[in-house]
C-alpha atoms as one frame of an Amber mdcrd trajectory, in Angstrom:
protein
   0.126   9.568 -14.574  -3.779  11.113 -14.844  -5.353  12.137 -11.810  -8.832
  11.669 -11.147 -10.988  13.151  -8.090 -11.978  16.633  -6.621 -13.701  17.466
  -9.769 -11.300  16.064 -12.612 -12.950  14.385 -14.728 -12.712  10.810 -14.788
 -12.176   8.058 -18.007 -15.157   5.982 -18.602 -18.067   4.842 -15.733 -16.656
   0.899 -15.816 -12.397   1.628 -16.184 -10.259  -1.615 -16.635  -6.502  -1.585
 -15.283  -4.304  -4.802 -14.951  -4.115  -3.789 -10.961  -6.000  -1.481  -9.150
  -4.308  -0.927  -5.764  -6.439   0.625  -2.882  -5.019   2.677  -0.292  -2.223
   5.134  -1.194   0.072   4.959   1.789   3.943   4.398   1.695   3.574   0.471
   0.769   0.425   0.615  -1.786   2.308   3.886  -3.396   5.692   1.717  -3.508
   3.692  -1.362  -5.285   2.131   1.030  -7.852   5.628   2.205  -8.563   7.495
  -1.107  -9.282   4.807  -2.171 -11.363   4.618   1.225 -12.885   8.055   1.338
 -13.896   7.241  -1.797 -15.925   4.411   0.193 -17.985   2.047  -2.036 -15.859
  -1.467  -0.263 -15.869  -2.099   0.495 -12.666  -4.780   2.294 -10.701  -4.215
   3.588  -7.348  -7.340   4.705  -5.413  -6.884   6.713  -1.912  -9.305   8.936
   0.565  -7.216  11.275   0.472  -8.102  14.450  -1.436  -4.366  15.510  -3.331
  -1.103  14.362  -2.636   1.283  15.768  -0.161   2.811  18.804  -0.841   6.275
  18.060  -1.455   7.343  21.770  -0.690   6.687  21.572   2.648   7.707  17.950
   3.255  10.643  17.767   5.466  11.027  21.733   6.409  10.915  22.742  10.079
  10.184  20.761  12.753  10.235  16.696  11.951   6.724  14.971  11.986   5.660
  13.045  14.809   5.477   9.608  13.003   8.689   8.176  11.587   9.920   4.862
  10.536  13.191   2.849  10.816  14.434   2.068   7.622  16.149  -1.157   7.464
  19.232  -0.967   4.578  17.034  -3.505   2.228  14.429  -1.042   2.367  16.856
   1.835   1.231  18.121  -0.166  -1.251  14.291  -0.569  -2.895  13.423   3.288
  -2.600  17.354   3.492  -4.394  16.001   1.371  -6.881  13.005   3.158  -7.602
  14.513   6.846  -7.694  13.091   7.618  -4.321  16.042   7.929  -1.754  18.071
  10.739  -3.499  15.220  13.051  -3.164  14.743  11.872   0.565  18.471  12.417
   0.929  17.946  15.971  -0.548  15.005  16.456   2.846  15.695  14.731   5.660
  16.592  11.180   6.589  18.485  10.274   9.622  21.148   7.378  10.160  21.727
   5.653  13.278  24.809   3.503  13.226  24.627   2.187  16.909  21.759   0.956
  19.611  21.730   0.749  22.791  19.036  -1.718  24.390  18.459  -1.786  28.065
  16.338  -3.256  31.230  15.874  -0.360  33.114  14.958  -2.627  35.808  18.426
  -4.202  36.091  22.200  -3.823  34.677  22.046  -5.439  31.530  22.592  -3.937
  27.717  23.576  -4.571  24.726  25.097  -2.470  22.304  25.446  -2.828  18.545
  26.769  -1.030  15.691  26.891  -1.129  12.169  31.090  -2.303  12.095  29.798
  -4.885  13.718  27.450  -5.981  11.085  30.136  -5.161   8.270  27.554  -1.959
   6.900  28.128   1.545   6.747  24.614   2.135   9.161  21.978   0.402  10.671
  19.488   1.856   9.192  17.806   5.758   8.857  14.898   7.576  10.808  13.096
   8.933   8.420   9.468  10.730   8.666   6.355   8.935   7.150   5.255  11.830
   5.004   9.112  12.407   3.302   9.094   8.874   2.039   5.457   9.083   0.837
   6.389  12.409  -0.907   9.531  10.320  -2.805   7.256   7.369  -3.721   4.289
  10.255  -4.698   6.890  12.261  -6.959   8.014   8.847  -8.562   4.091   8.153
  -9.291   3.506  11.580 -11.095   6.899  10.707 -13.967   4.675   7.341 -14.571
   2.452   7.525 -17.429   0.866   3.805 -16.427  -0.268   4.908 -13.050  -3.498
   6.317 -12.697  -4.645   7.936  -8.913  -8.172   7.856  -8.098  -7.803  10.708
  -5.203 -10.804  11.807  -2.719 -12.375   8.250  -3.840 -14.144   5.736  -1.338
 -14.859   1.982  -2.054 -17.765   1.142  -1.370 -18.205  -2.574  -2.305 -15.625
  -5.477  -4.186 -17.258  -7.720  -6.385 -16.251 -10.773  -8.640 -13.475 -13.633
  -7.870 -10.962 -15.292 -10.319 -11.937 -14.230 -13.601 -11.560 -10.379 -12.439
 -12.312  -8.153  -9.605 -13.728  -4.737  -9.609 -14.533  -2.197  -6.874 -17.483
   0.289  -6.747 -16.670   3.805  -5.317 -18.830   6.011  -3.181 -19.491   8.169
  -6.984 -20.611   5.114  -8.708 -17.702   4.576 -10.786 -16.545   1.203 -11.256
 -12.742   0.288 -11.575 -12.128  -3.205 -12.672  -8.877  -5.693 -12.879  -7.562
  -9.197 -12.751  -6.074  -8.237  -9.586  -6.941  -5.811  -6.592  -4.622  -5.047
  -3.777  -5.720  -4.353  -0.231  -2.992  -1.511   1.077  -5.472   0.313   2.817
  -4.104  -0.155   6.723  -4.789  -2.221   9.831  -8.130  -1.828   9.614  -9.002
  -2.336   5.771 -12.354  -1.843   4.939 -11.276  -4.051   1.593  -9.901  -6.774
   3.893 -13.688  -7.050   5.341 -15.367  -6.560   2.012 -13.373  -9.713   0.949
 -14.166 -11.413   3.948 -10.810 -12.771   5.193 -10.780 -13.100   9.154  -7.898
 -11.769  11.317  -5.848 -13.181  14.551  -5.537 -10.281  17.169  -3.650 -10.275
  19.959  -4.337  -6.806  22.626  -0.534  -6.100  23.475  -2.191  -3.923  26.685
  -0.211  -0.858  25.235  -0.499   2.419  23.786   2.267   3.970  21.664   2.706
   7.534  22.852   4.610   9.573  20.268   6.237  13.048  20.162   9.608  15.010
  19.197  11.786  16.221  21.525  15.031  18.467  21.390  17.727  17.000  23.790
  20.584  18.436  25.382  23.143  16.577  24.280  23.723  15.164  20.429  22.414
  12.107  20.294  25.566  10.566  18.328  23.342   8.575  15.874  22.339   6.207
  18.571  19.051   4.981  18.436  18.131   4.066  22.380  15.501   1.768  23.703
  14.915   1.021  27.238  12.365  -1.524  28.745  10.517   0.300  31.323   7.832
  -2.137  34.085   5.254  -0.610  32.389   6.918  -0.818  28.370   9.396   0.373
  25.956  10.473   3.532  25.547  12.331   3.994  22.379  14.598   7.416  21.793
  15.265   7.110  17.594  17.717  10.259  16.551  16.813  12.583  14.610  19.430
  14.806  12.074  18.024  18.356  11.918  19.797  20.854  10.251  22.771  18.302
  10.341  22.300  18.806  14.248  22.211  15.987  16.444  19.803  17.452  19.507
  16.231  15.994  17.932  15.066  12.576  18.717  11.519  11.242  17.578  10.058
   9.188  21.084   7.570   6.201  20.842   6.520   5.155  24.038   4.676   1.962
  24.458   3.008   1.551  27.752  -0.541   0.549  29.536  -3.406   3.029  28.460
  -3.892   4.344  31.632  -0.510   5.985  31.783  -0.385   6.933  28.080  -3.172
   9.348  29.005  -1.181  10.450  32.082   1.737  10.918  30.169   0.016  13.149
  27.304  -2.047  15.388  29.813   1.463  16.525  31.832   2.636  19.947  30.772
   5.233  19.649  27.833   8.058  20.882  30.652   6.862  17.612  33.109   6.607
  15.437  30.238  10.220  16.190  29.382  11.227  15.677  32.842   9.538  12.269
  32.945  11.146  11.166  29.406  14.580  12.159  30.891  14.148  10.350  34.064
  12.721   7.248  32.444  16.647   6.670  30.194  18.220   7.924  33.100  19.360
  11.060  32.263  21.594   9.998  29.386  21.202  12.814  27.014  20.150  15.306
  29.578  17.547  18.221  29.731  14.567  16.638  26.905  12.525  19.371  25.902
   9.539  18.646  24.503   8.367  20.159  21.021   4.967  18.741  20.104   1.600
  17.470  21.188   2.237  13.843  22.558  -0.146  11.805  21.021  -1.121   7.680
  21.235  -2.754   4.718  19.059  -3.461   1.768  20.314  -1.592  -1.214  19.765
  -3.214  -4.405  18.497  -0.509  -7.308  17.026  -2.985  -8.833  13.691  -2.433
 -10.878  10.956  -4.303 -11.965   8.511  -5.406 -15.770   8.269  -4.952 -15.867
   4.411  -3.256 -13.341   2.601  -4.875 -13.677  -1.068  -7.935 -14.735  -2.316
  -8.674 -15.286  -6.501  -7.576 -12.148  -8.400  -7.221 -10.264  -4.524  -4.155
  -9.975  -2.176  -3.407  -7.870   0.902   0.115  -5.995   1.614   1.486  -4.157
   4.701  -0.732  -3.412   7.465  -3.850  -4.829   5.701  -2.058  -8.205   6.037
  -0.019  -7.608   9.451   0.279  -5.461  12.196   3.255  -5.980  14.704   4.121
  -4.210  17.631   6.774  -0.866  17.664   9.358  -2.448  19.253  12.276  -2.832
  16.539  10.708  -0.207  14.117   9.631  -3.466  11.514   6.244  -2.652  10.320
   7.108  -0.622   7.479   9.857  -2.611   6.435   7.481  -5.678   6.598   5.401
  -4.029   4.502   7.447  -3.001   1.434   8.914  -6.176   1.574   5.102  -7.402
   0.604   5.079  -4.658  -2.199   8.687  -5.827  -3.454   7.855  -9.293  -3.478
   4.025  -9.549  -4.851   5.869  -6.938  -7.497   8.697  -9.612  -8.617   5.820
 -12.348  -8.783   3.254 -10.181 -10.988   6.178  -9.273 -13.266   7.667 -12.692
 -13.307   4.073 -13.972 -14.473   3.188 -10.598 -17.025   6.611 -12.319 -19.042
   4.651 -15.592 -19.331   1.715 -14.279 -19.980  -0.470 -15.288 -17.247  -3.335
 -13.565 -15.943  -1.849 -11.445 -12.567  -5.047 -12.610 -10.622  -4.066 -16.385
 -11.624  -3.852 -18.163  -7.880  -0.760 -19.936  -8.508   0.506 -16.259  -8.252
  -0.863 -15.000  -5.514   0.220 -18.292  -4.074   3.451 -17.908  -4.226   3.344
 -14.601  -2.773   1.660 -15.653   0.055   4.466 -18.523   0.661   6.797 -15.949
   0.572   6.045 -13.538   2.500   3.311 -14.888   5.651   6.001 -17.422   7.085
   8.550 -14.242   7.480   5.974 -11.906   8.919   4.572 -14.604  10.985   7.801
 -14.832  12.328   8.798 -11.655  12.682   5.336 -11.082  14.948   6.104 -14.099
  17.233   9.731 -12.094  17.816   8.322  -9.240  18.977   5.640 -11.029  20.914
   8.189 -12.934  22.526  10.140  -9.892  23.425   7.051  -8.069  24.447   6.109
 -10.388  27.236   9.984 -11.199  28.258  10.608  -7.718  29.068   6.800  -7.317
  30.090   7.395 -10.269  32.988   7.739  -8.713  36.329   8.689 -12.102  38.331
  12.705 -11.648  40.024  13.739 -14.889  38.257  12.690 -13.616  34.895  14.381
 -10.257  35.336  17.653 -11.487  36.529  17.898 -14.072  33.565  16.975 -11.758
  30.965  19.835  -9.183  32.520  22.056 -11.966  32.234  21.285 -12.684  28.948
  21.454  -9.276  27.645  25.138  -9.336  29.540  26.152 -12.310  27.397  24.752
 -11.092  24.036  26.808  -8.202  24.540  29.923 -10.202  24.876  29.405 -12.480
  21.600  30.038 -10.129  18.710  29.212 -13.071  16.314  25.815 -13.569  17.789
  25.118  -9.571  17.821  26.831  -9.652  14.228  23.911 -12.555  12.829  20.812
 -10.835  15.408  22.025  -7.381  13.484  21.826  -9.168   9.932  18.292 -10.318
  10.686  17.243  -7.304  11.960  18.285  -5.321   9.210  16.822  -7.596   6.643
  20.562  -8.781   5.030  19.709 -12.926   5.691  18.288 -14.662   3.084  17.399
 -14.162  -0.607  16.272 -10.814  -1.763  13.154  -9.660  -4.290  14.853  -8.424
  -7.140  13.493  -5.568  -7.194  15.627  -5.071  -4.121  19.028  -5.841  -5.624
């Protein structure tokens, strides 16, 4: 890998690559790594000025922003020589949920027997699995980051694509891949329109010690005014840390983070009823808003979006990052496939396919979470009794909790390869 930004000095003014990948997060880093492992030349350009300090990843105090990992997603970062090293920081399993209407009696409860897996999935902080993918990048001689760089402008169509950068340079491929987030400047450069949908909420998160272990249960209640989602946290192979996301109207987000940390507590114990006891409150609660997208087209001639460029869903089962390196594991298995036959990787019948495969899923996935969003959002007594009801009956049917489980967790239908 050669690094370029903050001073280094870079190759030529006009650099050619076979993919140049903007935005260096956890789903553009994982895309520049499967394709890297093939000896693909890749460049990946990112803001930011270095890479994370993978010394201090994972020490003290968990991060505020975390992401369920869904077992297909292990079995990728497995793959590409990420996980162990995660194992070696800190990544949490949960092997059971509970999921509740805190506005009536019913809940369901699931665990991983019940699915036939050893876990559910893991709770794992943002920054640990960027530091894997990051250390990964650096044993790659193919990949080359572009670091402190901003684009500034896209330019060309099928027969290549190249991006200018705030320093003039010009990086140039048959293919360039959006990664850059829900708002991606690239996505607007390109000019491919988004659906939105306001959800009305704000995700509050924080980390919280509780008082007593959490048993690798990952809690979610559905509150009048939202979710309010308690994922467990292993610290110091101590089960007393959870990581909270809190979706609820804006108004009350700010409420929630201007309370003193010791009435903020007191509120997050009150709203799951006490269940793990005394919540102390570790770190500044902070919130985003929450705005369901997707992208109306997903590739364009020798251009493609991934992850949160292409789709952004909701909190509420943890699936955005999952989503996303599915996108990275897929568009991955379809450049590859095509490098063998010697195609050009920004060839549309490509790119088609990608898009095939992977906007029917996340358009699906986002309807899901819609739908749950305004079912548990619905304040009218006929909708709450039927959807305590229901929640009474899905808890009774293990082979309907066994087949929601395996499409939660990503185990129905074919894999990418690349996930095998």
């Amino acid at each position: 890998m050669s690094v370029t930004g903050d001073g280094v000095a870079s190759r030529s003014a006009n650099d050619r690559h076979e993919v140049v990948i903007v935005g260096g997060g956890m789903v553009g880093a994982a895309l520049a790594v499967l394709l890297g492992e093939a000896g693909v030349e890749v460049a990946l350009v990112d803001a930011r000025p270095a890479l994370l300090d993978a010394e201090a990843v994972g020490r003290g105090q968990p991060a505020r922003r975390v992401s369920a990992l869904t077992p297909v997603s292990q079995r990728l970062l497995e793959g590409v020589g990420a996980w162990a090293w995660m194992a070696s920081r800190r990544i949490s399993p949960y092997r059971y949920m509970q999921v509740w209407d805190a506005e009536g009696s019913g809940e369901v409860n699931f665990s991983a027997d019940q699915a036939g897996m050893p876990v559910l999935g893991h709770i794992v902080e943002n920054d640990v699995t960027l530091a894997a993918l990051e250390r990964r990048l650096e044993a790659l001689p193919s990949v080359r980051l572009c670091l402190g760089a901003r684009v500034e402008g896209l330019e060309g169509g099928g027969e290549g694509r190249w991006i200018v950068l705030a320093d003039g340079r010009r990086l140039s491929a048959p293919l360039v891949v959006a990664a850059d987030g829900v708002r991606s400047p690239l996505r607007d450069m390109a000019g491919i329109a988004l659906s939105e949908r306001e959800t009305g909420h704000v995700g509050l998160v924080t980390t919280v010690r509780v008082e007593r272990p959490h048993g690798e249960v990952a809690r979610q209640t559905f509150l009048p005014t939202g979710p309010l989602a308690f994922l467990p946290l292993a610290v110091e192979e101590r089960e007393h840390h959870c990581s909270i996301v809190w979706s609820t109207s804006p108004a009350e987000a700010e409420r929630l983070a201007g309370l003193p940390r010791d009435e903020l507590g007191e509120a997050l114990a009150a709203a799951i009823g006490h269940r793990l006891g005394v919540v102390t409150v570790l770190d500044e609660a902070t919130g985003f808003p929450l705005v369901q997208r997707h992208a109306k087209r997903y590739t364009l001639p020798g251009f493609a979006l991934v992850g949160d460029a292409a789709h952004g869903i909701h909190p509420l089962a943890g699936q955005g990052v999952n989503l996303g390196l599915m996108d990275a594991a897929v568009l991955a298995e379809e450049l590859l496939a095509a490098r063998r036959r010697g195609m050009r990787l920004g060839d549309e019948r490509i790119l088609a396919r990608y898009a095939r495969r992977r906007r029917g899923d996340n358009a699906g996935m986002l309807a899901l979470m819609d739908g749950f969003r305004l079912l548990f959002g619905a304040r009218h007594p006929a909708l709450t009794l039927g959807r305590n009801l229901g929640m009474g009956s899905v808890d009774r049917l293990v082979p309907l909790k066994r087949l929601l489980l395996q499409q939660a967790t990503g185990q129905r239908g074919r894999l990418p390869v690349s996930c095998r």
